[in-house]
Coordinates of N, CA and C in Angstrom, one line a residue:
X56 N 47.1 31.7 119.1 CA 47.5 30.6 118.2 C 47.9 31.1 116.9
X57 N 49.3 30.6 116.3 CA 49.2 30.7 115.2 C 49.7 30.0 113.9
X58 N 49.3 29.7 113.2 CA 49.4 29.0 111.7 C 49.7 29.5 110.9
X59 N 50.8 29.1 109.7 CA 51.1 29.5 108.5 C 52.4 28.4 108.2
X60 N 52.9 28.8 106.8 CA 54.1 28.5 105.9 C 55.3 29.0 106.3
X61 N 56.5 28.5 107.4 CA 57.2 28.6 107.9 C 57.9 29.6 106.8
X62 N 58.9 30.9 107.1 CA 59.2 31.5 106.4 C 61.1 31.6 107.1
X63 N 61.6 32.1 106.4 CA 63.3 32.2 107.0 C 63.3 32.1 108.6
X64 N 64.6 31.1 108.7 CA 65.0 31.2 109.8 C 66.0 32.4 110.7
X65 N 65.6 33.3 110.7 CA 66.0 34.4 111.4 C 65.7 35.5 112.4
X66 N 66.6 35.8 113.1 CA 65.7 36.6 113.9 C 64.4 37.8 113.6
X67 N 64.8 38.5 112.3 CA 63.6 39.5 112.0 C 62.3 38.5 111.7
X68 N 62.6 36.8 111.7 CA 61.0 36.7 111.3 C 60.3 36.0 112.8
X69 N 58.8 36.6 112.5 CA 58.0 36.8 113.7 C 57.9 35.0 113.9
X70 N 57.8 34.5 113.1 CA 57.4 33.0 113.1 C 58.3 32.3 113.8
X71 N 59.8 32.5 112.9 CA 60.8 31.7 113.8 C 61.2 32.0 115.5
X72 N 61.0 33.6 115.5 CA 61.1 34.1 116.8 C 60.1 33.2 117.7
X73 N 58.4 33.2 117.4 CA 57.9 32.5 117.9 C 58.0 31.3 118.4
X74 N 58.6 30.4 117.2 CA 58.9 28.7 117.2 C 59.8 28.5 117.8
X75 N 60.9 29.4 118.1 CA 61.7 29.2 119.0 C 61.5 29.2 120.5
X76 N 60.5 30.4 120.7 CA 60.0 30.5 122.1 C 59.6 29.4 122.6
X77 N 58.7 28.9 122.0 CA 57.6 28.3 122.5 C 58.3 26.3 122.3
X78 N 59.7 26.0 121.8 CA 60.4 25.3 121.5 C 61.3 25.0 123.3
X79 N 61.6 26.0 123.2 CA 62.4 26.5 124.0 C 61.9 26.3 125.6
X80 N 60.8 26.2 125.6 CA 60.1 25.8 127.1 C 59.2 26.5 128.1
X81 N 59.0 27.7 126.8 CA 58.0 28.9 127.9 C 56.3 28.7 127.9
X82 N 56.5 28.5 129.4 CA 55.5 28.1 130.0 C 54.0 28.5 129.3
X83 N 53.3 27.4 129.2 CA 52.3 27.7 128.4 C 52.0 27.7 126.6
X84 N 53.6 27.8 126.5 CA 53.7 28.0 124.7 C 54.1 26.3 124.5
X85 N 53.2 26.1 123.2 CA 53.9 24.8 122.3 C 53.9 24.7 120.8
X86 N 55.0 24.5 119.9 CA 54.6 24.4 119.1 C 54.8 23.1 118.1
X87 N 54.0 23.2 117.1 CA 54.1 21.9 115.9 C 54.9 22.3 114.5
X88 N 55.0 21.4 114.0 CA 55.7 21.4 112.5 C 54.7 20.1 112.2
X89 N 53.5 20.4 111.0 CA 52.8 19.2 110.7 C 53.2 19.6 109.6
X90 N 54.3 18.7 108.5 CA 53.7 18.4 106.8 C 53.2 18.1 106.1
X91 N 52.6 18.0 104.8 CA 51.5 18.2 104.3 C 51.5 16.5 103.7
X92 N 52.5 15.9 104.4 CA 52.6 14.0 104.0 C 52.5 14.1 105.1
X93 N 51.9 14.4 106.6 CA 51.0 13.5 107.2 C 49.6 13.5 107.3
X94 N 49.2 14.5 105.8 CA 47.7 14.6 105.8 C 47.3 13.4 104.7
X95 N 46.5 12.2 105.3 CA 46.3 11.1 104.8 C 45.0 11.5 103.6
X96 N 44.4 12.6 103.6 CA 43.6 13.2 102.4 C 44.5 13.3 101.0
X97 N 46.0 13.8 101.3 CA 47.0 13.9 100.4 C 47.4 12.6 99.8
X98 N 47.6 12.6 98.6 CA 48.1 11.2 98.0 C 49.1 11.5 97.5
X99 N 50.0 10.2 97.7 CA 51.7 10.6 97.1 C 51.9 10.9 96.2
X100 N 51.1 10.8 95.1 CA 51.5 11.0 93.7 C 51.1 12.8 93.5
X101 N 50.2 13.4 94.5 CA 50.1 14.7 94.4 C 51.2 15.1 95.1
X102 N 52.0 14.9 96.1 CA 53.1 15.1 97.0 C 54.4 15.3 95.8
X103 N 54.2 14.4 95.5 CA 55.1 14.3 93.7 C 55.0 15.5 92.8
X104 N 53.8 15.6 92.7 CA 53.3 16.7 91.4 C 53.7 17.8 92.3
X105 N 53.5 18.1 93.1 CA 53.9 19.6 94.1 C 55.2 19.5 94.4
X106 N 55.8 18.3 94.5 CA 57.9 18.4 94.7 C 58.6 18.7 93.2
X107 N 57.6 18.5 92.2 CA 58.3 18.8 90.4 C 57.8 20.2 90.5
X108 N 56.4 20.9 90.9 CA 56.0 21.7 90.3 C 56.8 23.2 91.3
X109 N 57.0 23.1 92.2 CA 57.7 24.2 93.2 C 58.8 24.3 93.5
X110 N 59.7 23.8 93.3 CA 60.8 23.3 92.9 C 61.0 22.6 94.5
X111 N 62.8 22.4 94.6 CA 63.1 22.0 96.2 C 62.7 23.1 97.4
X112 N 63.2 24.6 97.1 CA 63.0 25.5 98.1 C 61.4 25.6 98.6
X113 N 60.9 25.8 97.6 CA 58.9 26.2 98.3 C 58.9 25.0 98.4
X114 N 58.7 23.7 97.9 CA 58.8 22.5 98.4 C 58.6 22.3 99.8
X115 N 59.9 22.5 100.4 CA 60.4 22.4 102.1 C 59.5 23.2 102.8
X116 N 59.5 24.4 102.5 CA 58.7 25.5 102.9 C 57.1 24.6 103.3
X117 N 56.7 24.5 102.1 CA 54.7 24.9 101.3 C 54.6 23.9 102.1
X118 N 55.4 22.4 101.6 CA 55.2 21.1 101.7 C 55.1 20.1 103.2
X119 N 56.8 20.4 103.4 CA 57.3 19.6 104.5 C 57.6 20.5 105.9
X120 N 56.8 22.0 105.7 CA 56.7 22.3 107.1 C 58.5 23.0 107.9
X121 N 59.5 23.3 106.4 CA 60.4 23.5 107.0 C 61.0 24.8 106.9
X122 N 61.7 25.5 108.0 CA 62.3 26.8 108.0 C 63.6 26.3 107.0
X123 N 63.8 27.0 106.6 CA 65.0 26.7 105.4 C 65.2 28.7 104.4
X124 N 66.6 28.6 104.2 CA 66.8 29.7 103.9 C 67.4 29.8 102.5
X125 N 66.9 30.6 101.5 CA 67.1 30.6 99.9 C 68.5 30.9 100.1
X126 N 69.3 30.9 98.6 CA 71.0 30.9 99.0 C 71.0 30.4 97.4
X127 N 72.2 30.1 97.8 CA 73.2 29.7 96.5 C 72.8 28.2 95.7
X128 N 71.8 27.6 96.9 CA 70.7 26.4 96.2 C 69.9 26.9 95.3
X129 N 69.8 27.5 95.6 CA 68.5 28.3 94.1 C 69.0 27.6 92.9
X130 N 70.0 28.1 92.7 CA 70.4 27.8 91.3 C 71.6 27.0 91.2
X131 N 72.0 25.8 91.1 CA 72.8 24.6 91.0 C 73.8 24.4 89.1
X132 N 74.8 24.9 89.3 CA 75.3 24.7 87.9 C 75.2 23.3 87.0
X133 N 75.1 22.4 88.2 CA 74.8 20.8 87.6 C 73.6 20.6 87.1
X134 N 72.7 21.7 87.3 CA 71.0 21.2 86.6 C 71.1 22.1 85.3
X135 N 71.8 23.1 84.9 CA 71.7 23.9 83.7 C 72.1 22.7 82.4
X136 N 70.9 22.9 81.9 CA 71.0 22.2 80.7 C 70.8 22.8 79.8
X137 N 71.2 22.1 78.8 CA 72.4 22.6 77.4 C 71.4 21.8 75.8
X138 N 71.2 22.9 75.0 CA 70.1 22.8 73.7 C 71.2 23.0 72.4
X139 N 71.2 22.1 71.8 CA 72.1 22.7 70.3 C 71.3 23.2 69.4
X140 N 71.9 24.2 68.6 CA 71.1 25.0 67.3 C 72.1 25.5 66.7
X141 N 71.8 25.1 65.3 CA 72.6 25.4 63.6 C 72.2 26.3 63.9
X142 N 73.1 27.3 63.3 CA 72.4 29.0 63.0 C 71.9 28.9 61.5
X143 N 70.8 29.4 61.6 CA 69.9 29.2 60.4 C 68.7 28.5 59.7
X144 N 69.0 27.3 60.6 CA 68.5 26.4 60.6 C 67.1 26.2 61.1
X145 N 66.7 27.2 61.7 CA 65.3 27.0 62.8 C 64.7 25.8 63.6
X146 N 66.0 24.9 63.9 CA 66.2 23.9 64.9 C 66.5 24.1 65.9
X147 N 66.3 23.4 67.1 CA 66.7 23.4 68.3 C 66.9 22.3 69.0
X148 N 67.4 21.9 69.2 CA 67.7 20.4 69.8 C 68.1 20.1 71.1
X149 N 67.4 19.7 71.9 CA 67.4 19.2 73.4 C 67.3 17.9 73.7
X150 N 68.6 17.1 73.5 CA 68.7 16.2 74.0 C 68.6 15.4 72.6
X151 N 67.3 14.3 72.5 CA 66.7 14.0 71.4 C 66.1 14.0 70.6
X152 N 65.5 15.6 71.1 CA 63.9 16.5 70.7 C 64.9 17.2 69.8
X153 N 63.8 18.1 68.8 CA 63.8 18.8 67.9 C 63.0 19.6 68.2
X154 N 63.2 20.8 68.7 CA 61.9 21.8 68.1 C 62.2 22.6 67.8
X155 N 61.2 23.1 66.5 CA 61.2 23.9 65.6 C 61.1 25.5 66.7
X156 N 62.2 26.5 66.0 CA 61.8 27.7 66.4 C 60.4 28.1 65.9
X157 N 59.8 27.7 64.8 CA 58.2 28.5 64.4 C 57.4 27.8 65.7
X158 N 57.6 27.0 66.4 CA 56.6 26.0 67.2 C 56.9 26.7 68.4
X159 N 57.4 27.9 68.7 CA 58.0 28.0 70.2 C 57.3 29.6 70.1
X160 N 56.7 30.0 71.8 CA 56.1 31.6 71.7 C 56.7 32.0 72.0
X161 N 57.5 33.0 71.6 CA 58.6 33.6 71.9 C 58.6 35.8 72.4
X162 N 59.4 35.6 73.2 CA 58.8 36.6 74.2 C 60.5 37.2 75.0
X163 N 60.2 38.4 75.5 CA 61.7 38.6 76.3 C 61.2 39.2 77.5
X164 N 61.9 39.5 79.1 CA 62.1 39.8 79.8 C 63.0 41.0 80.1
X165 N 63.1 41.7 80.8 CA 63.8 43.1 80.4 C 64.2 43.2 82.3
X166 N 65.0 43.5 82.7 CA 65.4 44.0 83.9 C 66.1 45.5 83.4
X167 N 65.6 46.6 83.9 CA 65.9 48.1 83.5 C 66.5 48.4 84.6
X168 N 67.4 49.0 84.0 CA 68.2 50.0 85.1 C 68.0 51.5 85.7
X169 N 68.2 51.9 86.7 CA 67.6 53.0 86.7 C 68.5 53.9 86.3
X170 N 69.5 53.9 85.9 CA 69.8 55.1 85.9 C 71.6 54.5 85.1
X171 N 72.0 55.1 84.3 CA 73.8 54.7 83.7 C 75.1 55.1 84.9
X172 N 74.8 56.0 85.5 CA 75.9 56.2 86.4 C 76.5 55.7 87.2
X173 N 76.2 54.5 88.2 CA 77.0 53.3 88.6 C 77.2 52.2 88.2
X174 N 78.2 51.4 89.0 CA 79.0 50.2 88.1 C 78.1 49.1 88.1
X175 N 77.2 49.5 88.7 CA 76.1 48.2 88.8 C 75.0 48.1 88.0
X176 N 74.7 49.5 87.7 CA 73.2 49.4 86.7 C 73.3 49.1 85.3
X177 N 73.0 48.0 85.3 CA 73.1 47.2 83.8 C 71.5 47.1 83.6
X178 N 71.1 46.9 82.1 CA 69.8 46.7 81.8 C 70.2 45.9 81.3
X179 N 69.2 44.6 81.5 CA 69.1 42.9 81.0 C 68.0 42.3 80.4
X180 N 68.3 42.4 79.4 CA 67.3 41.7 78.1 C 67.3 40.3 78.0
X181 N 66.4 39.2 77.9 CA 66.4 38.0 77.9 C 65.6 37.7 77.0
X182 N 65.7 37.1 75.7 CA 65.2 36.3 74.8 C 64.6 34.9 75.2
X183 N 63.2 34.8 75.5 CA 62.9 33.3 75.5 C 62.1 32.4 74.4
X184 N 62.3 31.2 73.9 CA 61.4 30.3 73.0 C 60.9 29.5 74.1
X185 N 59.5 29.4 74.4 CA 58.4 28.3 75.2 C 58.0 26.9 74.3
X186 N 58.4 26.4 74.6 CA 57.8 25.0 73.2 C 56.5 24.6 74.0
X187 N 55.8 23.6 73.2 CA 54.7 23.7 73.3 C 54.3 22.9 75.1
X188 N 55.7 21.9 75.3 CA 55.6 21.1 76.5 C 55.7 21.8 77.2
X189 N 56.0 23.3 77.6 CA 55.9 23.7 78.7 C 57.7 24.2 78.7
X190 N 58.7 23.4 77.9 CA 60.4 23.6 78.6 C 60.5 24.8 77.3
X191 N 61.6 25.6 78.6 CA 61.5 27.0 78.2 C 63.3 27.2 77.8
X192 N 63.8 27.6 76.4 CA 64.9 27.9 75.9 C 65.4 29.6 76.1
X193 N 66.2 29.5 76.5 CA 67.2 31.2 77.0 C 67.6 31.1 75.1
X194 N 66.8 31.9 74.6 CA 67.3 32.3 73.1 C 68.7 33.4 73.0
X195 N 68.8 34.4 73.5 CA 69.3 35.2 73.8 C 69.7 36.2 75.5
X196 N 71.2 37.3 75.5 CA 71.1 37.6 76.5 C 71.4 39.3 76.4
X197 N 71.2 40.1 76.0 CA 71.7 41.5 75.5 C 72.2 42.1 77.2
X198 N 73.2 42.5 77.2 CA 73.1 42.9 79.2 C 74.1 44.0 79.0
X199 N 73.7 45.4 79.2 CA 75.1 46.8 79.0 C 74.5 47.6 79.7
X200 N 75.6 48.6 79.9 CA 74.8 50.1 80.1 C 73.7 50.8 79.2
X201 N 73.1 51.1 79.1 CA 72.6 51.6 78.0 C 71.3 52.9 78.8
X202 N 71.3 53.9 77.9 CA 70.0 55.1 78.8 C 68.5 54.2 77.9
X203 N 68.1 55.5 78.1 CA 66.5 55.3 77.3 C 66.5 54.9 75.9
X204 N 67.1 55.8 75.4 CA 67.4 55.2 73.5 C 68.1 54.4 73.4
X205 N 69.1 54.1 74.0 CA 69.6 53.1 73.3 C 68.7 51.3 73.9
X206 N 68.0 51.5 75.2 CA 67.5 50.3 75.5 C 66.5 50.2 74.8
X207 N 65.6 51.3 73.7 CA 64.6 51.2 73.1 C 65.4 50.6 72.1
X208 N 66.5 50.8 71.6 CA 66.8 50.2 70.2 C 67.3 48.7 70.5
X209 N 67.8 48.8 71.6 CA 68.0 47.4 71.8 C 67.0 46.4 71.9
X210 N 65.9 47.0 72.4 CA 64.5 45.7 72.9 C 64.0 45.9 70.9
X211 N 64.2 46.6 70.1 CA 63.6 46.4 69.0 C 64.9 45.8 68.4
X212 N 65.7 45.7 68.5 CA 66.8 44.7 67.9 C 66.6 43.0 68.1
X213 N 66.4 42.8 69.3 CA 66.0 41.5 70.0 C 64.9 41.3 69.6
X214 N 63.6 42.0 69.6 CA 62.3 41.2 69.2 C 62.3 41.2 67.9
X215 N 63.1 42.1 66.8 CA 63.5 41.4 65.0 C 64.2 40.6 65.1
X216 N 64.9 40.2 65.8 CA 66.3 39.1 65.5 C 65.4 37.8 66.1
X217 N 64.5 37.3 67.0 CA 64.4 36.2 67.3 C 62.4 36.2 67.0
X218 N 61.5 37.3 65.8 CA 60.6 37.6 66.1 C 59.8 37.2 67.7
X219 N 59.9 37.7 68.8 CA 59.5 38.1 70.3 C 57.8 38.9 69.6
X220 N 57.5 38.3 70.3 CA 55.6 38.6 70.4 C 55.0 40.0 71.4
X221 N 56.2 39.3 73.0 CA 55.6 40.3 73.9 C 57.4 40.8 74.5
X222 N 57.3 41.7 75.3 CA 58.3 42.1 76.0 C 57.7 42.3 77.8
X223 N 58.3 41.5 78.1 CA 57.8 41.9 79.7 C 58.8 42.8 80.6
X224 N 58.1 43.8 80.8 CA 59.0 45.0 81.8 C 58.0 44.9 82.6
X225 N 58.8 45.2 83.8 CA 58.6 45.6 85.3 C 58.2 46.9 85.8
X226 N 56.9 47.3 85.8 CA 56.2 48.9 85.5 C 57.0 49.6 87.3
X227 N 57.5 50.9 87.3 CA 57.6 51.5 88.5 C 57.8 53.0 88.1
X228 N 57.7 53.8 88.7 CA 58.3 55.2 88.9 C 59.1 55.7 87.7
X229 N 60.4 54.7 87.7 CA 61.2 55.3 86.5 C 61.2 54.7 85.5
X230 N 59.9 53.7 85.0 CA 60.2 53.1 84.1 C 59.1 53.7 83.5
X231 N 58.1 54.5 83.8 CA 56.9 54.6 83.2 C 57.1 55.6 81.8
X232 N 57.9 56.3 81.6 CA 58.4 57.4 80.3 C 58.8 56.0 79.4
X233 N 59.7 55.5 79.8 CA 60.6 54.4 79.1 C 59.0 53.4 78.5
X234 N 58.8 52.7 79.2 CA 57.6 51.9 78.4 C 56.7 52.3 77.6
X235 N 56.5 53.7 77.8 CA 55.1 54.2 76.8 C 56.0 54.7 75.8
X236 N 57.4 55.0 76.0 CA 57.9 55.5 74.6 C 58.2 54.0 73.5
X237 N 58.7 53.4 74.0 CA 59.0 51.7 74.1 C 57.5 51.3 73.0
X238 N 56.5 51.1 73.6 CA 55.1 51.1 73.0 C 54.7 52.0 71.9
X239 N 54.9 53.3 72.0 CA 55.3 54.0 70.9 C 56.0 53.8 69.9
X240 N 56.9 53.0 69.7 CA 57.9 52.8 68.5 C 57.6 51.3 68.3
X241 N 56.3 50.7 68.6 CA 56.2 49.2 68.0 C 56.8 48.5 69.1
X242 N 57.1 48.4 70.4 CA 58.2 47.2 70.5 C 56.6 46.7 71.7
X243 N 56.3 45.3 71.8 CA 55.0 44.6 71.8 C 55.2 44.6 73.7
X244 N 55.5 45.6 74.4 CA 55.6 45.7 75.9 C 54.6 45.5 76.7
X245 N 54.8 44.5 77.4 CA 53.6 44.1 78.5 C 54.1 44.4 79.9
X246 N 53.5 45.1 80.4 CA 54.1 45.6 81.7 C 53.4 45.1 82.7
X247 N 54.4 44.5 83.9 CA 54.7 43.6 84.8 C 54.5 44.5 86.1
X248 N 54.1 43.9 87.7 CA 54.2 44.7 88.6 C 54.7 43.8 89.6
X249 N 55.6 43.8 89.9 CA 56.2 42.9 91.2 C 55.8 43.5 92.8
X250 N 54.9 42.2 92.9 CA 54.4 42.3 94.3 C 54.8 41.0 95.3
X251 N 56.0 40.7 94.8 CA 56.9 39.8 95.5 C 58.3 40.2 95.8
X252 N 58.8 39.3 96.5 CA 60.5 39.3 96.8 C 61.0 38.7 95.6
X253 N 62.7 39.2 95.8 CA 63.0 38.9 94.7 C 63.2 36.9 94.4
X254 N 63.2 36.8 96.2 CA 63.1 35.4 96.0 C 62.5 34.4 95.8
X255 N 60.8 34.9 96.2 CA 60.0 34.1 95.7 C 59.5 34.4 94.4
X256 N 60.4 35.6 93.5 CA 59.9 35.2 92.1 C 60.8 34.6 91.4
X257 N 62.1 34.1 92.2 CA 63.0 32.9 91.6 C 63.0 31.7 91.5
X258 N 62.1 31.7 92.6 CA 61.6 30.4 92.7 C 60.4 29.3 92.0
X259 N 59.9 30.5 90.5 CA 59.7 29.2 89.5 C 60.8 29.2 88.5
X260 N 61.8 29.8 89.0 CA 62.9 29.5 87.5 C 63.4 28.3 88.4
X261 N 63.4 28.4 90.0 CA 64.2 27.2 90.3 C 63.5 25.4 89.9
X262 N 61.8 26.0 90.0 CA 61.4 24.7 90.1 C 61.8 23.7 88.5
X263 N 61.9 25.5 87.5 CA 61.5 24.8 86.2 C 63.2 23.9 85.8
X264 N 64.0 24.5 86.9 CA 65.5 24.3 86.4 C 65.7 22.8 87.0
X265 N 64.8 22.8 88.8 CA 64.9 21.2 89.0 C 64.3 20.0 88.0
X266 N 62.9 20.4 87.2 CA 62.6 19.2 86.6 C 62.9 19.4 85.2
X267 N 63.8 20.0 84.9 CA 64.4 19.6 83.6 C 63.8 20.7 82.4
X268 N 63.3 21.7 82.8 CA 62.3 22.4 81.6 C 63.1 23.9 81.3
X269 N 63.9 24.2 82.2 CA 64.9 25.1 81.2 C 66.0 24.5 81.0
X270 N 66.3 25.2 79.9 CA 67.5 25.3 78.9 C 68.4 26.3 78.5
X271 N 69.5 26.3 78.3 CA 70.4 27.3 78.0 C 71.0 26.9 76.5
X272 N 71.8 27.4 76.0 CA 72.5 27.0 74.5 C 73.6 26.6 75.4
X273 N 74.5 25.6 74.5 CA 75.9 24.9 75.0 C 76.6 26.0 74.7
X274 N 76.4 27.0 73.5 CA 77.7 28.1 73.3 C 77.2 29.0 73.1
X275 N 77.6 30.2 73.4 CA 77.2 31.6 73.3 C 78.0 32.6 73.7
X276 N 78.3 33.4 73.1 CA 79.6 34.4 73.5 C 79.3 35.1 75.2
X277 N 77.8 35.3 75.5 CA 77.3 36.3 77.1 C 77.3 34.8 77.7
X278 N 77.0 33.6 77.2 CA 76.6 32.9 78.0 C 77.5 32.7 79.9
X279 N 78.7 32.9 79.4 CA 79.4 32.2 80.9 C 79.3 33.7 81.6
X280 N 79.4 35.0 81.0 CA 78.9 36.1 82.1 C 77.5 35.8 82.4
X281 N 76.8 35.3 81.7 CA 75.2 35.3 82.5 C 75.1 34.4 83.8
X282 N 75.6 32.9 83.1 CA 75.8 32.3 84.5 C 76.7 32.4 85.6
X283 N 77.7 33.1 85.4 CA 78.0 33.6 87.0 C 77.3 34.5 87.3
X284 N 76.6 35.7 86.4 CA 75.8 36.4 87.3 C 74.9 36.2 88.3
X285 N 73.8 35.0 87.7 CA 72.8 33.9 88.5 C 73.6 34.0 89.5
X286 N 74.8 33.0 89.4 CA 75.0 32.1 90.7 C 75.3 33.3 91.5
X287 N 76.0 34.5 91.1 CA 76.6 35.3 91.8 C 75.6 35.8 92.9
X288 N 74.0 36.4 92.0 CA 73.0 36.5 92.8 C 72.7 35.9 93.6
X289 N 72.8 34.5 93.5 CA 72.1 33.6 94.1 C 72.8 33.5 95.8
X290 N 74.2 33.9 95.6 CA 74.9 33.7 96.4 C 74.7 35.1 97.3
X291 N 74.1 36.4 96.7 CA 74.3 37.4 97.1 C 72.7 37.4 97.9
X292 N 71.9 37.0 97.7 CA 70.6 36.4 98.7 C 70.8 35.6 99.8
X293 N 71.7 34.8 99.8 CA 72.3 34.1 100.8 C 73.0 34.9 102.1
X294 N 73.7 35.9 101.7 CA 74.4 36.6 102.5 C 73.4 37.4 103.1
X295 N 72.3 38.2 102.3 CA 71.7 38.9 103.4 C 70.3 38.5 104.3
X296 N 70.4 37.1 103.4 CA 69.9 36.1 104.9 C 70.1 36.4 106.3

């Protein structure tokens, strides 16, 4: 017998291989698909709080019992929403809200590259303001070649330009020289350890993008390379589905 959270529909996974067998008519084998709205202990309004809070993809998955494969849905250009800000002004405006940059924790994300010598390895600095509801503003996007010094001077560039509290890197092998020098020269680095896919750690940028809690600036010079990059990714998980 076995039980769990349906995962990709594909042949490498044991689950689907299974569900298909046993779909399929082999003697002895049967299987179910129960969702978590036919457990009459579940109340709708939690069914609700769990469809805002995981976005659509874990949703299907966690919720409704469904094999479904991450892709180019992840990230939807119709849900990116757009924040205005006077330069100088320490406003931010979303929508009909106002919030103050002093009122927002502000913090960056860092994707490192390993190494300058291919066309691909870019290191990616992300500026974020969190307001106090929880909806999260893309302050900035710094994204180049850059080695060790110059990414140290850049993550101390970004955390004086938008005062950043913490810096989150992704601790491995080649990054361990880089962060303790990093920490060495003041810049506030919290180091991260990814014990996920890349997909299910996209999957709370997706939920926060379905219920309205990130934000992008309407104008920004990196802005339209960053979002094709997204989508591009998004599209590039799809394929090796």
């Amino acid at each position: 017998i076995g039980m769990g959270t349906p995962g990709d529909p594909v042949e490498e996974s044991l689950a689907w291989y299974l569900f298909q067998r046993a779909q399929g008519g082999r003697p002895g084998w049967r299987a179910w698909q129960r969702p978590t709205t036919d457990n009459p202990i579940v109340t709708p309004a939690e069914i609700e709080e769990m469809r805002v809070e995981l976005g659509s993809f874990a949703f299907a998955r966690e919720v409704l019992a469904q094999f479904v494969v991450a892709g180019g849905g992840l990230f939807k250009p119709e849900l990116f929403r757009r924040y205005d800000h006077v330069k100088g002004s320490g406003l931010y405006f979303l929508g009909e809200d106002q919030v103050p940059l002093a009122h927002m924790r502000r913090f960056a994300t860092v994707d490192l590259a390993a190494s300058v010598k291919t066309y691909s390895d870019y290191t990616a600095i992300g500026a974020w303001g969190a307001a106090t509801d929880g909806r999260l503003l893309l302050l900035e996007v710094v994204r180049d070649k850059m080695d060790g010094a110059q990414i140290i001077r850049a993550l101390k560039e970004v955390v004086a330009r938008h005062g950043l509290t913490e810096v989150h890197v992704e601790k491995s092998a080649y990054t361990t020289h880089l962060i303790s020098e990093a920490k060495a020269q003041g810049v506030p680095v919290k180091e991260l350890v990814a014990d996920k896919d890349k997909v299910t750690r996209a999957e709370p940028a997706q939920a926060a993008m379905e219920a309205g809690r990130l934000w992008f600036p309407r104008t920004a010079t990196w802005l339209a390379e960053f979002e094709a990059e997204i989508l591009f990714r998004a599209n590039k998980l799809e394929e090796q589905k």
